[in-house]
mmCIF file of C-alpha atoms and ligand atoms in Angstrom:
data_model
loop_
_atom_site.group_PDB
_atom_site.id
_atom_site.type_symbol
_atom_site.label_atom_id
_atom_site.label_comp_id
_atom_site.label_asym_id
_atom_site.label_seq_id
_atom_site.Cartn_x
_atom_site.Cartn_y
_atom_site.Cartn_z
ATOM 1 C CA MET A 26 113.849 92.711 171.187
ATOM 2 C CA ASP A 27 112.318 94.705 168.003
ATOM 3 C CA SER A 28 114.803 94.023 165.120
ATOM 4 C CA TYR A 29 113.880 95.029 161.559
ATOM 5 C CA SER A 30 115.893 93.004 158.682
ATOM 6 C CA LEU A 31 117.215 95.186 156.232
ATOM 7 C CA GLY A 32 117.004 94.213 151.990
ATOM 8 C CA TYR A 33 118.262 97.259 149.458
ATOM 9 C CA ALA A 34 116.988 97.512 145.954
ATOM 10 C CA ASN A 35 119.514 97.241 143.502
ATOM 11 C CA ILE A 36 119.119 99.102 139.719
ATOM 12 C CA ALA A 37 120.821 97.571 136.549
ATOM 13 C CA LEU A 38 123.392 99.065 134.942
ATOM 14 C CA VAL A 39 123.328 96.241 132.578
ATOM 15 C CA LYS A 40 119.548 95.255 132.748
ATOM 16 C CA TYR A 41 118.175 91.861 131.407
ATOM 17 C CA TRP A 42 114.398 91.239 130.359
ATOM 18 C CA GLY A 43 112.852 88.296 130.921
ATOM 19 C CA LYS A 44 114.018 84.621 132.113
ATOM 20 C CA LYS A 45 115.146 81.980 130.164
ATOM 21 C CA SER A 46 114.167 79.407 133.283
ATOM 22 C CA LYS A 47 111.887 79.840 136.154
ATOM 23 C CA ASP A 48 113.120 76.461 137.845
ATOM 24 C CA PRO A 49 116.379 77.459 138.440
ATOM 25 C CA VAL A 50 115.691 80.854 137.979
ATOM 26 C CA LEU A 51 117.886 81.785 134.859
ATOM 27 C CA PRO A 52 118.519 85.126 133.527
ATOM 28 C CA TYR A 53 118.901 85.171 129.524
ATOM 29 C CA ASN A 54 121.647 87.236 129.926
ATOM 30 C CA PRO A 55 124.542 88.271 132.445
ATOM 31 C CA ASN A 56 122.903 91.231 134.036
ATOM 32 C CA ILE A 57 124.986 93.908 136.713
ATOM 33 C CA SER A 58 123.920 96.315 139.130
ATOM 34 C CA LEU A 59 124.107 99.011 141.867
ATOM 35 C CA ARG A 60 122.519 98.652 144.813
ATOM 36 C CA LEU A 61 121.078 101.979 146.400
ATOM 37 C CA ASP A 62 121.745 101.711 150.060
ATOM 38 C CA ASN A 63 118.448 104.688 150.619
ATOM 39 C CA LEU A 64 116.148 102.947 149.204
ATOM 40 C CA LEU A 65 115.211 100.038 151.295
ATOM 41 C CA SER A 66 112.931 97.273 153.292
ATOM 42 C CA LYS A 67 112.813 96.656 156.199
ATOM 43 C CA THR A 68 111.242 93.702 157.582
ATOM 44 C CA LYS A 69 110.368 91.789 160.883
ATOM 45 C CA ILE A 70 108.574 88.366 161.318
ATOM 46 C CA GLU A 71 105.644 88.277 164.580
ATOM 47 C CA LYS A 72 103.417 85.019 165.493
ATOM 48 C CA ASN A 73 100.295 86.281 164.348
ATOM 49 C CA ASP A 74 97.521 85.581 167.502
ATOM 50 C CA ASN A 75 94.541 85.225 165.541
ATOM 51 C CA ASN A 76 96.228 82.079 163.166
ATOM 52 C CA ILE A 77 95.729 83.416 159.851
ATOM 53 C CA ASP A 78 99.022 84.719 158.204
ATOM 54 C CA GLU A 79 99.069 88.504 157.125
ATOM 55 C CA PHE A 80 101.139 90.744 155.242
ATOM 56 C CA TYR A 81 101.251 94.623 155.910
ATOM 57 C CA ILE A 82 103.864 97.166 154.477
ATOM 58 C CA ASN A 83 104.283 100.538 155.542
ATOM 59 C CA ASP A 84 100.721 99.131 157.720
ATOM 60 C CA GLU A 85 98.893 98.429 155.022
ATOM 61 C CA LYS A 86 97.242 95.211 155.264
ATOM 62 C CA GLN A 87 97.663 93.846 151.780
ATOM 63 C CA SER A 88 95.206 91.891 149.980
ATOM 64 C CA GLN A 89 94.970 88.395 150.187
ATOM 65 C CA GLU A 90 97.094 87.684 146.259
ATOM 66 C CA GLU A 91 100.195 89.399 147.788
ATOM 67 C CA VAL A 92 99.317 87.366 151.119
ATOM 68 C CA ASP A 93 99.335 83.877 148.999
ATOM 69 C CA LYS A 94 102.235 84.911 147.048
ATOM 70 C CA MET A 95 104.542 85.775 150.009
ATOM 71 C CA ILE A 96 103.833 82.377 151.583
ATOM 72 C CA LYS A 97 103.887 80.426 148.893
ATOM 73 C CA PHE A 98 107.380 81.765 148.415
ATOM 74 C CA ILE A 99 108.750 80.917 152.337
ATOM 75 C CA SER A 100 107.167 77.707 152.328
ATOM 76 C CA LYS A 101 109.634 76.856 150.163
ATOM 77 C CA PHE A 102 112.655 77.441 153.132
ATOM 78 C CA THR A 103 110.356 77.837 156.030
ATOM 79 C CA PRO A 104 109.492 74.915 158.797
ATOM 80 C CA THR A 105 106.174 73.368 157.110
ATOM 81 C CA ASN A 106 104.960 72.517 160.575
ATOM 82 C CA ARG A 107 104.951 76.892 161.085
ATOM 83 C CA GLU A 108 102.737 78.591 164.008
ATOM 84 C CA ALA A 109 100.600 81.533 161.538
ATOM 85 C CA ILE A 110 102.167 84.093 160.859
ATOM 86 C CA THR A 111 102.323 88.373 160.386
ATOM 87 C CA ILE A 112 104.668 89.735 158.018
ATOM 88 C CA ARG A 113 105.275 93.393 158.988
ATOM 89 C CA SER A 114 107.321 95.498 156.238
ATOM 90 C CA TYR A 115 107.957 99.385 155.157
ATOM 91 C CA ASN A 116 109.400 100.180 152.679
ATOM 92 C CA THR A 117 110.965 103.871 152.023
ATOM 93 C CA VAL A 118 111.226 102.807 148.383
ATOM 94 C CA PRO A 119 108.392 102.875 146.604
ATOM 95 C CA THR A 120 106.420 100.151 146.122
ATOM 96 C CA ALA A 121 106.116 99.018 142.367
ATOM 97 C CA ALA A 122 107.194 101.599 140.513
ATOM 98 C CA GLY A 123 110.082 100.846 139.006
ATOM 99 C CA LEU A 124 112.532 101.401 141.423
ATOM 100 C CA SER A 125 112.833 97.409 142.335
ATOM 101 C CA SER A 126 110.882 96.916 145.839
ATOM 102 C CA SER A 127 110.283 93.718 144.760
ATOM 103 C CA SER A 128 114.015 93.768 145.215
ATOM 104 C CA SER A 129 114.269 95.218 148.441
ATOM 105 C CA GLY A 130 111.104 93.514 149.417
ATOM 106 C CA THR A 131 112.201 89.906 148.839
ATOM 107 C CA MET A 132 116.043 90.676 150.249
ATOM 108 C CA ALA A 133 114.447 91.989 153.539
ATOM 109 C CA LEU A 134 112.011 89.033 153.914
ATOM 110 C CA VAL A 135 114.374 86.467 153.409
ATOM 111 C CA LEU A 136 116.899 87.770 155.999
ATOM 112 C CA ALA A 137 113.460 88.112 158.408
ATOM 113 C CA CYS A 138 112.853 84.807 158.251
ATOM 114 C CA ASN A 139 116.194 83.752 158.333
ATOM 115 C CA GLU A 140 116.674 85.244 161.897
ATOM 116 C CA TYR A 141 112.603 84.413 162.587
ATOM 117 C CA PHE A 142 112.904 80.632 161.804
ATOM 118 C CA LYS A 143 116.874 80.220 163.080
ATOM 119 C CA LEU A 144 117.405 79.025 159.979
ATOM 120 C CA ASN A 145 121.365 79.822 160.033
ATOM 121 C CA LYS A 146 122.166 79.981 156.471
ATOM 122 C CA THR A 147 124.865 81.498 154.780
ATOM 123 C CA THR A 148 125.150 84.472 152.699
ATOM 124 C CA LYS A 149 125.135 82.376 149.841
ATOM 125 C CA GLU A 150 122.300 80.165 150.357
ATOM 126 C CA LEU A 151 120.132 83.719 151.135
ATOM 127 C CA VAL A 152 121.278 84.725 147.493
ATOM 128 C CA GLU A 153 120.218 81.584 145.880
ATOM 129 C CA ILE A 154 116.559 81.791 148.424
ATOM 130 C CA ALA A 155 116.028 85.489 147.614
ATOM 131 C CA LYS A 156 116.502 84.546 143.277
ATOM 132 C CA GLU A 157 113.192 81.747 144.149
ATOM 133 C CA GLY A 158 110.631 84.970 144.858
ATOM 134 C CA SER A 159 112.316 87.777 143.593
ATOM 135 C CA GLY A 160 115.279 86.965 140.464
ATOM 136 C CA SER A 161 117.238 90.547 140.503
ATOM 137 C CA SER A 162 116.803 90.455 145.054
ATOM 138 C CA CYS A 163 119.787 88.020 144.290
ATOM 139 C CA ARG A 164 121.611 91.634 142.920
ATOM 140 C CA SER A 165 120.621 92.921 145.941
ATOM 141 C CA PHE A 166 123.659 90.800 148.700
ATOM 142 C CA TYR A 167 126.486 93.565 146.813
ATOM 143 C CA LYS A 168 126.954 96.494 146.156
ATOM 144 C CA LEU A 169 128.074 95.883 142.595
ATOM 145 C CA ALA A 170 127.050 92.352 141.615
ATOM 146 C CA ALA A 171 126.873 90.576 138.031
ATOM 147 C CA TRP A 172 124.281 87.608 138.434
ATOM 148 C CA LEU A 173 125.463 85.348 135.600
ATOM 149 C CA GLU A 174 123.697 83.665 132.535
ATOM 150 C CA ASP A 175 124.046 80.255 134.259
ATOM 151 C CA GLY A 176 122.377 81.730 137.967
ATOM 152 C CA SER A 177 125.102 82.017 140.305
ATOM 153 C CA VAL A 178 125.946 85.922 141.469
ATOM 154 C CA GLU A 179 129.065 87.652 141.614
ATOM 155 C CA GLU A 180 130.097 90.614 143.729
ATOM 156 C CA LEU A 181 131.969 92.854 141.477
ATOM 157 C CA GLU A 182 134.941 95.540 142.709
ATOM 158 C CA CYS A 183 135.042 99.096 141.071
ATOM 159 C CA SER A 184 137.223 101.772 143.514
ATOM 160 C CA LEU A 185 134.771 105.109 142.075
ATOM 161 C CA ASP A 186 132.008 106.137 144.773
ATOM 162 C CA PHE A 187 128.685 106.158 142.274
ATOM 163 C CA GLY A 188 125.504 107.973 143.138
ATOM 164 C CA MET A 189 122.322 107.890 142.466
ATOM 165 C CA MET A 190 119.174 109.536 141.950
ATOM 166 C CA VAL A 191 115.811 109.840 141.117
ATOM 167 C CA LEU A 192 113.851 111.808 138.902
ATOM 168 C CA VAL A 193 110.350 110.982 140.093
ATOM 169 C CA VAL A 194 107.678 111.019 136.924
ATOM 170 C CA ASN A 195 105.262 108.557 139.731
ATOM 171 C CA GLU A 196 105.626 107.208 142.735
ATOM 172 C CA ASP A 197 102.140 105.086 142.142
ATOM 173 C CA ARG A 198 102.000 101.654 142.085
ATOM 174 C CA LYS A 199 102.260 100.301 137.949
ATOM 175 C CA LYS A 200 99.466 98.976 135.821
ATOM 176 C CA ILE A 201 101.377 95.867 135.254
ATOM 177 C CA SER A 202 104.272 94.000 137.381
ATOM 178 C CA SER A 203 107.593 93.236 136.143
ATOM 179 C CA ARG A 204 106.359 89.975 135.742
ATOM 180 C CA VAL A 205 103.915 90.219 133.204
ATOM 181 C CA ALA A 206 106.454 92.867 131.433
ATOM 182 C CA MET A 207 109.225 90.543 131.077
ATOM 183 C CA GLU A 208 106.904 87.700 129.637
ATOM 184 C CA ARG A 209 104.570 90.186 127.250
ATOM 185 C CA CYS A 210 107.864 91.326 125.719
ATOM 186 C CA VAL A 211 110.006 87.728 125.060
ATOM 187 C CA GLN A 212 106.424 86.612 123.566
ATOM 188 C CA THR A 213 105.342 89.324 121.702
ATOM 189 C CA SER A 214 109.355 91.704 120.873
ATOM 190 C CA THR A 215 111.020 90.541 117.365
ATOM 191 C CA THR A 216 113.522 92.260 118.918
ATOM 192 C CA PHE A 217 114.106 90.034 121.751
ATOM 193 C CA ASP A 218 117.066 87.865 120.297
ATOM 194 C CA ALA A 219 119.022 91.484 119.105
ATOM 195 C CA TRP A 220 118.546 92.620 122.956
ATOM 196 C CA VAL A 221 119.915 89.929 124.469
ATOM 197 C CA GLU A 222 122.964 89.568 121.859
ATOM 198 C CA LYS A 223 123.647 93.563 122.260
ATOM 199 C CA ALA A 224 123.144 92.865 126.690
ATOM 200 C CA LYS A 225 126.503 90.156 126.567
ATOM 201 C CA GLY A 226 127.872 92.465 124.885
ATOM 202 C CA ASP A 227 127.283 94.963 127.726
ATOM 203 C CA PHE A 228 128.032 93.065 130.143
ATOM 204 C CA VAL A 229 131.607 92.115 129.092
ATOM 205 C CA LEU A 230 132.335 95.944 128.508
ATOM 206 C CA MET A 231 130.743 96.963 132.000
ATOM 207 C CA LYS A 232 132.903 94.662 133.305
ATOM 208 C CA GLU A 233 136.174 96.129 132.145
ATOM 209 C CA ALA A 234 135.079 99.561 132.476
ATOM 210 C CA LEU A 235 134.145 99.176 135.608
ATOM 211 C CA LYS A 236 138.147 97.346 136.374
ATOM 212 C CA ASP A 237 139.774 100.391 134.603
ATOM 213 C CA ALA A 238 137.222 102.804 136.734
ATOM 214 C CA ASP A 239 136.351 104.436 133.535
ATOM 215 C CA PHE A 240 133.229 106.100 133.933
ATOM 216 C CA GLU A 241 132.098 107.654 131.432
ATOM 217 C CA LYS A 242 132.455 104.385 129.430
ATOM 218 C CA ILE A 243 130.576 103.031 132.379
ATOM 219 C CA GLY A 244 128.433 105.557 131.961
ATOM 220 C CA GLU A 245 127.307 104.759 128.282
ATOM 221 C CA ILE A 246 127.115 101.507 128.965
ATOM 222 C CA THR A 247 124.584 102.066 131.420
ATOM 223 C CA GLU A 248 122.016 104.776 129.555
ATOM 224 C CA SER A 249 122.374 102.425 125.858
ATOM 225 C CA THR A 250 120.930 99.703 127.602
ATOM 226 C CA SER A 251 118.563 101.690 129.165
ATOM 227 C CA THR A 252 115.605 100.935 126.629
ATOM 228 C CA SER A 253 113.679 97.712 126.786
ATOM 229 C CA THR A 254 112.420 96.175 123.682
ATOM 230 C CA PRO A 255 110.430 98.280 121.447
ATOM 231 C CA SER A 256 106.990 96.445 121.990
ATOM 232 C CA PHE A 257 107.101 97.603 125.818
ATOM 233 C CA SER A 258 107.166 100.808 127.110
ATOM 234 C CA PHE A 259 106.020 102.127 131.048
ATOM 235 C CA LEU A 260 107.443 105.305 129.483
ATOM 236 C CA THR A 261 105.762 108.548 129.798
ATOM 237 C CA GLU A 262 105.732 112.206 128.180
ATOM 238 C CA GLU A 263 107.682 113.748 130.846
ATOM 239 C CA SER A 264 109.936 110.540 131.202
ATOM 240 C CA HIS A 265 111.955 111.890 128.121
ATOM 241 C CA MET A 266 111.626 115.239 129.422
ATOM 242 C CA ALA A 267 113.842 113.697 132.155
ATOM 243 C CA MET A 268 115.849 112.155 130.471
ATOM 244 C CA ASP A 269 116.641 115.137 128.263
ATOM 245 C CA ILE A 270 117.289 116.782 130.652
ATOM 246 C CA VAL A 271 120.264 115.245 131.508
ATOM 247 C CA LYS A 272 121.427 114.825 127.956
ATOM 248 C CA GLU A 273 121.525 118.422 127.966
ATOM 249 C CA LEU A 274 123.694 118.872 131.153
ATOM 250 C CA ARG A 275 126.085 116.328 129.883
ATOM 251 C CA SER A 276 125.859 118.429 126.563
ATOM 252 C CA LYS A 277 127.041 121.164 129.942
ATOM 253 C CA GLY A 278 129.885 118.951 130.970
ATOM 254 C CA TYR A 279 127.985 117.205 133.961
ATOM 255 C CA LYS A 280 129.040 113.808 134.134
ATOM 256 C CA CYS A 281 125.927 112.240 134.294
ATOM 257 C CA TYR A 282 123.677 109.690 132.810
ATOM 258 C CA PHE A 283 119.841 108.022 132.573
ATOM 259 C CA THR A 284 118.733 104.506 132.949
ATOM 260 C CA MET A 285 115.496 103.383 132.888
ATOM 261 C CA ASP A 286 113.560 99.941 134.304
ATOM 262 C CA ALA A 287 110.178 98.730 134.309
ATOM 263 C CA GLY A 288 108.787 101.605 135.269
ATOM 264 C CA PRO A 289 108.283 105.776 134.089
ATOM 265 C CA ASN A 290 111.038 107.317 136.819
ATOM 266 C CA VAL A 291 114.306 108.020 135.344
ATOM 267 C CA LYS A 292 117.755 107.113 137.511
ATOM 268 C CA VAL A 293 120.275 109.010 136.835
ATOM 269 C CA LEU A 294 123.918 107.910 137.486
ATOM 270 C CA TYR A 295 126.972 110.528 138.644
ATOM 271 C CA LEU A 296 129.952 110.324 140.942
ATOM 272 C CA ARG A 297 129.328 111.031 144.228
ATOM 273 C CA GLU A 298 132.204 113.956 144.524
ATOM 274 C CA ASP A 299 129.678 116.096 141.891
ATOM 275 C CA GLN A 300 126.233 115.249 144.153
ATOM 276 C CA ASP A 301 126.005 118.592 145.182
ATOM 277 C CA LYS A 302 126.075 120.669 142.148
ATOM 278 C CA LEU A 303 124.713 117.847 139.980
ATOM 279 C CA TYR A 304 121.309 117.298 142.372
ATOM 280 C CA GLU A 305 121.258 121.738 142.334
ATOM 281 C CA GLU A 306 121.660 121.618 138.449
ATOM 282 C CA ILE A 307 119.166 119.046 138.062
ATOM 283 C CA SER A 308 116.585 121.439 140.835
ATOM 284 C CA LYS A 309 116.471 124.773 138.261
ATOM 285 C CA LEU A 310 115.190 122.475 135.507
ATOM 286 C CA TRP A 311 113.025 119.496 137.128
ATOM 287 C CA LYS A 312 110.435 120.493 139.713
ATOM 288 C CA LYS A 313 108.806 117.162 140.640
ATOM 289 C CA LYS A 314 110.167 115.672 143.430
ATOM 290 C CA ILE A 315 113.867 113.948 143.313
ATOM 291 C CA ILE A 316 115.130 111.512 145.669
ATOM 292 C CA LEU A 317 118.995 110.697 146.842
ATOM 293 C CA CYS A 318 119.296 106.998 146.614
ATOM 294 C CA MET A 319 122.693 106.906 148.907
ATOM 295 C CA GLU A 320 122.778 109.639 151.211
HETATM 296 P P1 LIG B 401 109.257 97.516 141.732
HETATM 297 O O1 LIG B 401 109.319 97.807 140.299
HETATM 298 O O2 LIG B 401 108.526 97.690 142.388
HETATM 299 O O3 LIG B 401 109.942 95.623 141.791
HETATM 300 P P2 LIG B 401 107.158 94.942 140.796
HETATM 301 O O4 LIG B 401 105.824 94.842 140.177
HETATM 302 O O5 LIG B 401 108.569 94.207 140.355
HETATM 303 O O6 LIG B 401 107.121 96.582 141.222
HETATM 304 O O7 LIG B 401 106.792 93.886 142.612
HETATM 305 C C1 LIG B 401 106.450 94.262 143.102
HETATM 306 C C2 LIG B 401 105.816 93.772 144.074
HETATM 307 O O8 LIG B 401 106.904 93.643 144.623
HETATM 308 C C3 LIG B 401 104.491 93.997 145.079
HETATM 309 O O9 LIG B 401 103.692 93.382 144.471
HETATM 310 C C4 LIG B 401 105.467 92.700 146.027
HETATM 311 O O10 LIG B 401 104.938 91.818 145.780
HETATM 312 C C5 LIG B 401 106.912 93.490 146.691
HETATM 313 N N1 LIG B 401 107.313 93.737 147.833
HETATM 314 C C6 LIG B 401 107.456 95.206 147.460
HETATM 315 N N2 LIG B 401 107.515 95.527 148.895
HETATM 316 C C7 LIG B 401 107.574 94.237 149.072
HETATM 317 C C8 LIG B 401 108.231 94.645 150.881
HETATM 318 N N3 LIG B 401 108.761 95.490 151.414
HETATM 319 N N4 LIG B 401 107.963 92.596 151.224
HETATM 320 C C9 LIG B 401 107.933 92.075 150.081
HETATM 321 N N5 LIG B 401 107.458 92.263 148.971
HETATM 322 C C10 LIG B 401 107.278 93.187 148.618
#
């Protein structure tokens, strides 16, 4: 039977920006994310009859560099004497546009390997494996996840029902991957240490705000941690226009907050109960595409 494994995108409410260590994979600061159930990757693995490893996203053959990257990763946890495979994946999340396709893709790939190679790993083990492929993919296994400085991943609880939409500025593949951008920031930003310290404080505040179901506080912290350190920016003029729309609506009483990641697209955090009226208002002001992340 054709069965696909699903992996989800996640967007950080408290960001991390760079890894303190690659082996083991450790973030510089603890961070918290929200899973986007509507932005996903579905992946299955098939035997390759031509005896070469291949990788497709949305039926498009991926470059040898991408194939090598996937194979290097899965070789860490799959049998060494395996036959050649085709990794077949479909993304509903735009690929490499700052909406965490690396997280959804890696989670789906790890689950697909678990299935195809009959690895019988527990969720906890799969979370650990995923981290080696894409650090933040470890957070995609839980609706609300905290990735701590010691590398462990915790599921968090909050009684609020969140919604998120993307004001799409550009869905194209970005020119610089998140990994390269993060490394560049760590090496060149003169304010990186201060940024990490602030993020550590924000992490504590966010955990409290989630526990208290205090949406205003959650939104304020989300917005305040969303800017990267100044040495690098993916934002365009249109990203700023989209952020201004969110601020304008907030000044009119709408409960909405923006967050940015390694890409130009603007994500808006709100409560699910407000989705219809917020979508209506935003559509009047934002004429480009809007993606609802949690229908
Ligand atoms: P994003 O912001 O979308 O995460 P990145 O540049 O961080 O962008 O990561 C993009 C990379 O994620 C791709 O080059 C590819 O290696 C990986 N990726 C994207 N989709 C998938 C998928 N469906 N399966 C496996 N890996 C994927």
